[in-house]
Amino acid sequence: MFEAVDVTKTFGGLTALQRVTFALDGGIASIIGPNGAGKTTLFNVFTGLYRPDIGAVTFRGRPLVGLRPDEITALGVCRTFQNIRLFANMTAAENILVGMHSRIRLGLRDVLTRGRRFVDAEGALWQRAGVLLERVGLRGKGNEIARNLAYGEQRRLELARALASEPALLLLDEPTAGMTQAEAGTLMALLRRLVGELGLAIILIEHNMRVVMEVSDRVTVLDHGEKIAEGPPREVQADARVIEAYLGRRAATGRAVP
Amino acid sequence: SGPAAQGKTIKIATQSPLSGGQAALGEGIKLGTQLAIEKFKVNLEKAGFKVELVPYDDQAKPDVGVSNAKNIIADKAIMVVIGHLNSGVAIPSSEVYKEDNLPMISPANTNEKVTDRGYPNVNRVCGRDDVQGPVGAEFAAGTLKVKTAYVLHDKTTYGQGVAEAFKNDLEKKGVKIVGFEGTEEKSNFDPIVTPIKAKNPELVYFGGIYDQAAPFFKQAKEKGVKAKFLGPDGLDSSDFVKIGGKAVVGTYYTTAAAPASSAQAKQFGEEYKKKFGKNPEPYAAESYVATAIAIKALEEVTKGGKAPTREALGSAIRKVKYNGMTGSIEFDDKGDPKKASYYVMQVTTDNPEKWSENKEAKRLAIAAPAMKK
Amino acid sequence: MLALDGLDVYYGEIHALRGVALEVRGGEIVTLLGNNGAGKSTTLKTISGLLAPRRGSVVFDGRALTGVPPHEIVARGIAHVPEGRRIFNRLSVRENMTMGAYLRTDGHVAADLDRAFELFPRLKERLTQVAGTLSGGEQQMLAIARALMARPRLLLLDEPSMGLAPVLVEQIFATIVSINGQGTTILLVEQNAAMALSIAHRGYVLETGSVVLSGTAGQLAENAQVRRAYLGE
Amino acid sequence: MIAATAAVAFVALSSAAVALFPRSILVFLLFQGSLLYAYVARIPGWLRATLLGAAVLVLMPVIGTYNGYYLEVATQVGIFVALALGLNIVVGLAGLLDLGYVAFFAVGAYSWAIFGSPHANVLFGGTGFPLPSWWFYPFLLIGLTVAAGTGVVLGLPVLRLRGDYLAIVTLGFGEVIRVLANNLDKPINVTNGPRGITPISRPPLPLEVSYAVGFYFLALLIVVVVILVNRRLEDSHIGRAWEAIREDQLAAQAMGVPLVRAKLLAFASGASFAGVMGVVFSAKQVFINPESFTFLESIGVLAMVILGGMGSIPGAIVGATVVTVLNLQVLKGLSLWLNELKNAGVTIFGYNLANLPTQLEPAKYERMIFGLILVLMMIFRPQGIFPARRRQRELGEQ
Amino acid sequence: MDFELLVRIFPQVLLDGLLLGFMYALIALGYTMVYGVLEFINFAHSEIFIVGAFVGVELLLGLKSRGVLDTAPWPLVLLGVMLAGMLASGALAVTIERVAYRPLRAAPRLIPLISAIGMSFFLQDVIRLTESLWRNAFNLVYPTLEPLNERFELTSTLDVSAKSLVVIVAALLMLWGLHALVNRTKIGTAIRAVAEDQAAASLMGIDVNRIISLTFLIGGAMGGAAGVLFGVQYGLINPYTGFIPGLKAFTAAVLGGIGNIPGAMLGGIVLGLLEAFAASYMSLLTGGAFGAEYKDIFAFSVLILILIFRPKGLLGEVVRERA
Ligand SMILES: Nc1ncnc2c1ncn2[C@@H]1O[C@H](COP(=O)(O)OP(=O)(O)OP(=O)(O)O)[C@@H](O)[C@H]1O
Ligand SMILES: Nc1ncnc2c1ncn2[C@@H]1O[C@H](COP(=O)(O)OP(=O)(O)OP(=O)(O)O)[C@@H](O)[C@H]1O
Ligand SMILES: [Mg+2]
Ligand SMILES: [Mg+2]
């Protein structure tokens, strides 16, 4: 369904991604790696924010390179951001409605005439926003200004906003950062439900190894812009290079994984 | 004194920019009017009227001018407006005055369109662009006998209008125009002067006001331009030499105001200075004259203590024969002075105090063109 | 050394801290645990003067800190490593470090710089690099090193492990212990409760703006509620 | 109930007072105040609508017959309200700082000025112009289209720019349009340069109403349409997309908002409002020249938007009203009043105002006071008079 | 088209443009300093600048009326007057920040912009009021320092006046000094730190308010110096004179990459050159169809073009947007 081949991206002298190849057919794949390994950059390439120097990205057979971010979203690939980027002064529900933008089939004329079609469509959108809020556990918070939500709530709102675009592939950049272990657990359960119920495919960037180990079907490890390992979680966890570059000795010796 | 008029107030309004970048000129209009009111109001006061000045700031903006105009026509005590500075404000505002036949006498609007609309309430005491320009051309070709000229203007209605008229007439007289340009620049004329210097014309004409003309001529002279300098009545201010200094001594300018050496003009200059502590700005004299005409007409229509009406005043103004420092003025059926005397003056000294001693170089009398159809 | 009492802090209408009281004694590592939005960062920001409490007191070394602007609080010996690092991205590593020592006029700045580099040799290699281009872990190191340059007696750390790779988390915690060993008192806010409790002497648990639990690190680690909510069991 | 009575009484009494004292600016301000009160008072919606409707549809024109100046002020308020609402879309909603907005106003104004006056004969030869005056009405649409097109032409290359870089480019564009208008009398005479274009035809009006009343209603009608369009845009996915761009353009794009299209639409709709009003303005003024379209004019409209409350429709309306009324009425009234005191030789604190030196002429310092008011307003009410409010919505939650 | 003429005046036009450019650069520094720290356009800078010019003219007129202007050594006079102008403008800038901007620091960015515009209107008329009461005139003429009017003929087609040289030298010195201050001193580093993150800076022990005041002081002082030089160079000032050069200088700052000191210099020079070449050549190149009146159109069009291809200005760092 999703395939990236030989993706290379440099910034000035720095090679942020070096011939990274990545494919996904469904389920949850995690990408881990040290800070600065190029994980977020890879997402930026996938979603059209960066154009790769070399390489191809295809989604359901359609090449994504060269498309604008909004076009990619319309095709069904949506994301969240590492540093939360909500529309801070809009309400939670409005944030979600912006997420639906690419699915709205109304024209300027509908807006200006405000006919039946518009009113119905608009009503349905708000309705759906409520459902999405509920799904991520933000019931009753729809009219809150996003800025006033607690950090964890903002993370979940971002997720809801991404879901609003009805993606087939969801890219999550450190969704549990700054959450307690319990909160992270709830989020994981939600992700698994999304995969199960909606058939969503998810690519996850995470530093919380417990989460990675629990939910991933497969783990890819980046270091210095190169893929150094890939495979089922258990295998990757035992890889010497991964331990060296990323996990550290303590993790490897089996002591409490943070 | 006519008891009927006892306690009645006649207001004379001015509209001109009192704030913003053109405030100095706008203020001249207001002060000239103020001086004239104080000087000439005696007869009206004897007749029992109180005469007041109401200054309006039009900010040089048409929308503000129009709104003021509406306010002015709503104030029934206002009998006449002296203004504006900018034709762009005067034209739409006078459309409003016309609604109630409120007379306007313009001291400064030289745009042909001001009077060419043929409104009975609109008059001006200043020259028209298409008159003053040719006067300069006549002088340049006839008296100075230059062969080449460079013409610059300030991109305003006034400056460009007079410069174009000057240029067209000069070309007809066979003088070669080596450059014709406009500029809104106020400070740095270097890049304009450089090509002028290279082209070395015999005459440089600046269509505009002294505060731009003086720095321009000064910088031109300092950079080594050897041409003679000529300009319209916008140069007629002692500040011209205050800014330009020695560099602008010898500059010629055309003006409708009589040389200040004439008794009336001299007296005006002295009174103005005494009252306001400074030399008159350009258009102060014209405003003074315009107000004097208005008051003369007011005296006419209030004979016997009658309450004046705007309509009556309007036609009275058209009948006034006034002889003042800008020569004798009588309006034609468009509201232009029937015959304007023009003087070409030459700056003789860099001492601003002695502006009034500038030398008369030539005198011409030209009639305003008849209304174009 | 530091005592908070009855602190009430608001963000406009939002009541973020409700009567928070806690104490940090000289030489300790004290950790502050709590869910998202519990008010941990708010507590630290109030101590360092970024926020003004509506009620209650902050007393440091016997002197009240309320109403004292942040830059003077630094002068009194408190350094704060804020949430999200907040290093100066466009300044070089060295310049960031000099800003840490901004108030110091004594002659030992150079010596302290060397000490900081002993602790973080990575930073020494990147001395002239623009800080914004450092990797996440390096940025976190810089943030801590920068705060140490003020020679604080009390160091406030807000989620130093957030967003860091496991290997770096380990390093950072080891460093915290070693800083504490050199005599700096530490108030640590952490989401990674297991790690925090493993190095702290004592701890407090915040819930929606109030302290609900406190005790030694050992006691807290044994507490059922803490185990469920923060240790994820 | 008390509020309702108070509102009705306030409006009725103040409008009666205007009829009694047609020259008193204070009384007219009171009338305007009563409308504001009717708008904010806790009264039933129908009553508010009736009061405001009656005020603008009936009372205002009637007042205009007592004092045409007030109708002029009201008409100009209408013009500026439309401009402010247009700029509000660009700056307030989409967050694109435009410092050359008045350029679009100029484009609209010149489009009718050229064809609605004999000037077009200079351009095209012959004597076919001015167009018959009824053409004014189609030109409302033409002016709109031309201005919107100009917005798109400007927008296409520059919308990549952010923040202050966009601001400076729009400023430059505004100047380019003004200087072009000032210079395009040569080599071909399109705009007649600084001398401007006159006479510009006025539209035929039904029922033999006066032009003053006619233009008032025309401005009012356009304002109503503009408000309606504005509200519908704001309250749709388009408006939400604009706001999202304002908040975080990168995130907005990643969430599926086509940046260029949304920004162009903002530019074009903002510009089109200005274009329509430009056509009205040129007909109302009979004469236009480039002096009406300076940078300061753009700044003025921006001040209206921000003073009223960025991104808020009532804010833009009130902002435009306050600034216009302040400039045309309050400050002028104040200086006229001081002038009267001076003429009457009133003494305050033992000082006879008649001796006031001409340097202290009150009319000269209106802009100083305006500047001061701007600063004070920003300091004491930085969010604007009527800040944008989020609507509470019912959501589909069980 | 007169090609020979075009070539002949080329060096002079180049010099004219450079001179104008340095003038813009000097004024632009004030905008750039303030923008660098507070990220907002200080519209009142043009008035801060012109206040410097007024203080300068008052001092010179004072000296002149006491008859010492022609006897005192001119470099001393000029330096003294410039210092006074810098002091006055600097103090004014600090005051404005205190009164009109500081209360708005937490507000959205456009709010202080409007406050600044209000300040600009207010100051224009305050200057006018003061000068009207004091001198009964507000169009003031700079007394000439005769030695500065001397012209040096470099070639038969190229000459330069002493005052132009003074402007260029002063501009270069100030640009260099400012650059060194901001990049090589602790205070300068603190200024940059505050520019990036005020809260974090305060956690370093930096008194943010003082640093911001200092920035306004420096920016204002640069404006004051520019004001005096402007007066000396062009001779005539009034309260409204500052507005257009201010706008141009701000444009120059943006063109160079706002917030960037060498950028302000480069932007100023580019704009100056553009204007000079347009004003001098437009008429020659088009056979009189277009003239000097198109110089602003030309300058702004090139500005727009440059920004389209370099959206952050000529030297502006492309602050990368990380997702
Ligand atoms: N726009 C950019 N310009 C220059 N360098 C960049 C840019 N974006 C990313 N980089 C660099 O590319 C490298 C990879 O960055 P990236 O953000 O992808 O790392 P990451 O794996 O997401 O790290 P972390 O876990 O800390 O988020 C880093 O060295 C970063 O500094
Ligand atoms: N700038 C702000 N404006 C308004 N409310 C805020 C602001 N910052 C924090 N809050 C609110 O104050 C409360 C406490 O926030 P605080 O940042 O102290 O939480 P925290 O315990 O540090 O949580 P986290 O683990 O998410 O960092 C939360 O409800 C939060 O939404
Ligand atoms: Mg990342
Ligand atoms: Mg926190």
mmCIF file of C-alpha atoms in Angstrom, chain D residues 38-222:
data_model
loop_
_atom_site.group_PDB
_atom_site.id
_atom_site.type_symbol
_atom_site.label_atom_id
_atom_site.label_comp_id
_atom_site.label_asym_id
_atom_site.label_seq_id
_atom_site.Cartn_x
_atom_site.Cartn_y
_atom_site.Cartn_z
ATOM 1 C CA ALA D 38 -29.242 48.833 21.132
ATOM 2 C CA TYR D 39 -26.683 46.467 19.650
ATOM 3 C CA VAL D 40 -25.088 45.400 22.937
ATOM 4 C CA ALA D 41 -28.096 45.655 25.257
ATOM 5 C CA ARG D 42 -29.743 42.451 26.458
ATOM 6 C CA ILE D 43 -32.889 42.789 24.435
ATOM 7 C CA PRO D 44 -34.786 40.323 22.268
ATOM 8 C CA GLY D 45 -33.333 39.753 18.836
ATOM 9 C CA TRP D 46 -36.380 40.994 16.968
ATOM 10 C CA LEU D 47 -36.354 44.232 18.928
ATOM 11 C CA ARG D 48 -32.689 44.774 18.241
ATOM 12 C CA ALA D 49 -33.258 44.130 14.551
ATOM 13 C CA THR D 50 -36.235 46.485 14.481
ATOM 14 C CA LEU D 51 -34.418 49.257 16.291
ATOM 15 C CA LEU D 52 -31.277 49.043 14.209
ATOM 16 C CA GLY D 53 -33.258 48.565 11.019
ATOM 17 C CA ALA D 54 -35.448 51.551 11.738
ATOM 18 C CA ALA D 55 -32.426 53.623 12.645
ATOM 19 C CA VAL D 56 -30.481 52.984 9.456
ATOM 20 C CA LEU D 57 -33.443 52.723 7.088
ATOM 21 C CA VAL D 58 -35.656 55.512 8.339
ATOM 22 C CA LEU D 59 -34.149 57.682 11.039
ATOM 23 C CA MET D 60 -30.793 58.244 9.392
ATOM 24 C CA PRO D 61 -32.202 59.477 6.049
ATOM 25 C CA VAL D 62 -34.629 61.689 7.933
ATOM 26 C CA ILE D 63 -31.821 63.107 10.018
ATOM 27 C CA GLY D 64 -30.050 63.689 6.740
ATOM 28 C CA THR D 65 -32.753 66.082 5.686
ATOM 29 C CA TYR D 66 -32.096 68.114 8.815
ATOM 30 C CA ASN D 67 -28.366 68.051 8.370
ATOM 31 C CA GLY D 68 -26.844 66.623 5.215
ATOM 32 C CA TYR D 69 -23.471 66.461 6.871
ATOM 33 C CA TYR D 70 -24.568 63.567 9.043
ATOM 34 C CA LEU D 71 -25.752 61.646 6.038
ATOM 35 C CA GLU D 72 -22.376 62.253 4.440
ATOM 36 C CA VAL D 73 -20.652 60.961 7.549
ATOM 37 C CA ALA D 74 -22.948 57.948 7.514
ATOM 38 C CA THR D 75 -22.209 57.291 3.847
ATOM 39 C CA GLN D 76 -18.490 57.485 4.431
ATOM 40 C CA VAL D 77 -18.878 55.207 7.412
ATOM 41 C CA GLY D 78 -20.564 52.774 5.050
ATOM 42 C CA ILE D 79 -17.719 52.990 2.561
ATOM 43 C CA PHE D 80 -15.125 52.391 5.216
ATOM 44 C CA VAL D 81 -17.113 49.602 6.827
ATOM 45 C CA ALA D 82 -17.012 47.735 3.542
ATOM 46 C CA LEU D 83 -13.293 48.362 3.215
ATOM 47 C CA ALA D 84 -12.667 47.279 6.775
ATOM 48 C CA LEU D 85 -14.698 44.119 6.280
ATOM 49 C CA GLY D 86 -12.708 43.312 3.170
ATOM 50 C CA LEU D 87 -9.407 43.839 4.895
ATOM 51 C CA ASN D 88 -10.697 41.912 7.867
ATOM 52 C CA ILE D 89 -10.837 38.810 5.707
ATOM 53 C CA VAL D 90 -7.273 39.235 4.566
ATOM 54 C CA VAL D 91 -5.679 40.367 7.814
ATOM 55 C CA GLY D 92 -8.100 39.334 10.499
ATOM 56 C CA LEU D 93 -9.113 35.919 9.250
ATOM 57 C CA ALA D 94 -6.332 34.742 6.975
ATOM 58 C CA GLY D 95 -3.618 36.567 8.893
ATOM 59 C CA LEU D 96 -1.990 38.057 5.795
ATOM 60 C CA LEU D 97 -0.753 41.524 6.644
ATOM 61 C CA ASP D 98 -1.692 43.740 3.711
ATOM 62 C CA LEU D 99 -0.368 47.295 3.839
ATOM 63 C CA GLY D 100 -1.484 48.244 0.343
ATOM 64 C CA TYR D 101 -5.137 47.398 0.529
ATOM 65 C CA VAL D 102 -6.285 50.735 -0.805
ATOM 66 C CA ALA D 103 -4.845 49.754 -4.188
ATOM 67 C CA PHE D 104 -7.911 47.618 -4.828
ATOM 68 C CA PHE D 105 -10.146 50.503 -3.881
ATOM 69 C CA ALA D 106 -8.271 52.555 -6.452
ATOM 70 C CA VAL D 107 -8.688 49.899 -9.122
ATOM 71 C CA GLY D 108 -12.445 49.873 -8.597
ATOM 72 C CA ALA D 109 -12.646 53.640 -8.523
ATOM 73 C CA TYR D 110 -10.645 54.114 -11.689
ATOM 74 C CA SER D 111 -12.559 51.453 -13.562
ATOM 75 C CA TRP D 112 -15.755 53.475 -13.352
ATOM 76 C CA ALA D 113 -14.034 56.842 -13.433
ATOM 77 C CA ILE D 114 -12.487 56.122 -16.821
ATOM 78 C CA PHE D 115 -15.592 54.778 -18.502
ATOM 79 C CA GLY D 116 -18.111 56.865 -16.635
ATOM 80 C CA SER D 117 -16.459 60.090 -17.736
ATOM 81 C CA PRO D 118 -15.490 61.644 -21.034
ATOM 82 C CA HIS D 119 -11.903 60.700 -20.233
ATOM 83 C CA ALA D 120 -12.315 57.383 -22.019
ATOM 84 C CA ASN D 121 -12.604 59.339 -25.253
ATOM 85 C CA VAL D 122 -9.003 60.421 -24.807
ATOM 86 C CA LEU D 123 -8.080 56.783 -24.457
ATOM 87 C CA PHE D 124 -10.166 55.272 -27.224
ATOM 88 C CA GLY D 125 -10.922 58.230 -29.434
ATOM 89 C CA GLY D 126 -14.370 59.198 -30.577
ATOM 90 C CA THR D 127 -17.077 60.720 -28.467
ATOM 91 C CA GLY D 128 -18.829 57.606 -27.221
ATOM 92 C CA PHE D 129 -18.091 58.273 -23.581
ATOM 93 C CA PRO D 130 -19.164 58.736 -20.876
ATOM 94 C CA LEU D 131 -21.216 55.595 -20.908
ATOM 95 C CA PRO D 132 -24.897 56.153 -20.171
ATOM 96 C CA SER D 133 -25.240 56.576 -16.455
ATOM 97 C CA TRP D 134 -27.145 53.330 -15.896
ATOM 98 C CA TRP D 135 -23.915 51.544 -16.749
ATOM 99 C CA PHE D 136 -22.910 52.427 -13.235
ATOM 100 C CA TYR D 137 -24.806 49.411 -11.983
ATOM 101 C CA PRO D 138 -23.117 46.823 -14.200
ATOM 102 C CA PHE D 139 -19.869 48.519 -13.285
ATOM 103 C CA LEU D 140 -20.377 47.624 -9.667
ATOM 104 C CA LEU D 141 -19.823 44.066 -10.840
ATOM 105 C CA ILE D 142 -17.075 44.997 -13.256
ATOM 106 C CA GLY D 143 -15.228 46.945 -10.565
ATOM 107 C CA LEU D 144 -15.589 43.966 -8.282
ATOM 108 C CA THR D 145 -14.220 41.597 -10.879
ATOM 109 C CA VAL D 146 -11.337 43.799 -11.894
ATOM 110 C CA ALA D 147 -10.319 44.353 -8.278
ATOM 111 C CA ALA D 148 -10.605 40.655 -7.495
ATOM 112 C CA GLY D 149 -8.535 39.905 -10.572
ATOM 113 C CA THR D 150 -5.915 42.373 -9.438
ATOM 114 C CA GLY D 151 -5.904 40.633 -6.080
ATOM 115 C CA VAL D 152 -5.203 37.325 -7.773
ATOM 116 C CA VAL D 153 -2.523 38.787 -10.019
ATOM 117 C CA LEU D 154 -0.756 40.246 -7.021
ATOM 118 C CA GLY D 155 -1.392 37.194 -4.913
ATOM 119 C CA LEU D 156 -0.030 34.582 -7.280
ATOM 120 C CA PRO D 157 3.607 35.545 -7.033
ATOM 121 C CA VAL D 158 3.730 36.926 -3.513
ATOM 122 C CA LEU D 159 1.680 34.637 -1.360
ATOM 123 C CA ARG D 160 4.682 32.474 -0.701
ATOM 124 C CA LEU D 161 5.990 35.246 1.468
ATOM 125 C CA ARG D 162 5.418 35.311 5.166
ATOM 126 C CA GLY D 163 4.540 37.969 7.675
ATOM 127 C CA ASP D 164 6.373 41.199 7.309
ATOM 128 C CA TYR D 165 7.844 40.284 3.962
ATOM 129 C CA LEU D 166 4.333 40.028 2.603
ATOM 130 C CA ALA D 167 3.520 43.293 4.339
ATOM 131 C CA ILE D 168 6.309 45.120 2.601
ATOM 132 C CA VAL D 169 5.468 43.672 -0.778
ATOM 133 C CA THR D 170 1.837 44.692 -0.455
ATOM 134 C CA LEU D 171 2.976 48.114 0.682
ATOM 135 C CA GLY D 172 5.132 48.304 -2.403
ATOM 136 C CA PHE D 173 2.269 47.130 -4.559
ATOM 137 C CA GLY D 174 -0.004 49.781 -3.092
ATOM 138 C CA GLU D 175 2.563 52.428 -3.898
ATOM 139 C CA VAL D 176 3.064 51.026 -7.396
ATOM 140 C CA ILE D 177 -0.653 51.327 -8.083
ATOM 141 C CA ARG D 178 -0.808 54.856 -6.742
ATOM 142 C CA VAL D 179 2.300 56.009 -8.595
ATOM 143 C CA LEU D 180 1.021 54.330 -11.745
ATOM 144 C CA ALA D 181 -2.253 56.196 -11.417
ATOM 145 C CA ASN D 182 -0.242 59.349 -10.932
ATOM 146 C CA ASN D 183 1.932 58.716 -13.977
ATOM 147 C CA LEU D 184 -0.152 56.914 -16.520
ATOM 148 C CA ASP D 185 -1.034 60.076 -18.350
ATOM 149 C CA LYS D 186 2.066 59.407 -20.378
ATOM 150 C CA PRO D 187 2.863 57.752 -22.794
ATOM 151 C CA ILE D 188 -0.817 56.821 -23.094
ATOM 152 C CA ASN D 189 -3.243 58.791 -21.019
ATOM 153 C CA VAL D 190 -5.068 56.172 -18.978
ATOM 154 C CA THR D 191 -5.594 57.904 -15.660
ATOM 155 C CA ASN D 192 -4.994 61.549 -16.508
ATOM 156 C CA GLY D 193 -2.248 61.581 -13.881
ATOM 157 C CA PRO D 194 -2.394 63.944 -10.941
ATOM 158 C CA ARG D 195 -5.049 66.075 -12.573
ATOM 159 C CA GLY D 196 -7.513 63.305 -12.038
ATOM 160 C CA ILE D 197 -10.703 62.441 -13.831
ATOM 161 C CA THR D 198 -13.893 64.473 -13.780
ATOM 162 C CA PRO D 199 -16.845 64.680 -14.217
ATOM 163 C CA ILE D 200 -17.710 61.112 -13.346
ATOM 164 C CA SER D 201 -21.312 60.156 -14.015
ATOM 165 C CA ARG D 202 -23.588 59.442 -11.131
ATOM 166 C CA PRO D 203 -26.095 56.628 -11.376
ATOM 167 C CA PRO D 204 -29.740 57.237 -12.164
ATOM 168 C CA LEU D 205 -31.695 56.887 -8.934
ATOM 169 C CA PRO D 206 -35.265 55.669 -8.543
ATOM 170 C CA LEU D 207 -38.024 57.790 -7.013
ATOM 171 C CA GLU D 208 -36.137 61.027 -7.555
ATOM 172 C CA VAL D 209 -34.258 60.735 -4.303
ATOM 173 C CA SER D 210 -31.344 63.092 -3.844
ATOM 174 C CA TYR D 211 -27.845 61.868 -4.507
ATOM 175 C CA ALA D 212 -26.991 62.200 -0.842
ATOM 176 C CA VAL D 213 -29.781 59.816 0.103
ATOM 177 C CA GLY D 214 -29.142 57.663 -2.927
ATOM 178 C CA PHE D 215 -25.508 57.119 -2.128
ATOM 179 C CA TYR D 216 -26.334 56.500 1.485
ATOM 180 C CA PHE D 217 -28.690 53.686 0.560
ATOM 181 C CA LEU D 218 -26.326 52.376 -2.052
ATOM 182 C CA ALA D 219 -23.525 52.212 0.487
ATOM 183 C CA LEU D 220 -25.889 50.654 2.992
ATOM 184 C CA LEU D 221 -27.052 48.036 0.541
ATOM 185 C CA ILE D 222 -23.511 47.082 -0.352
#
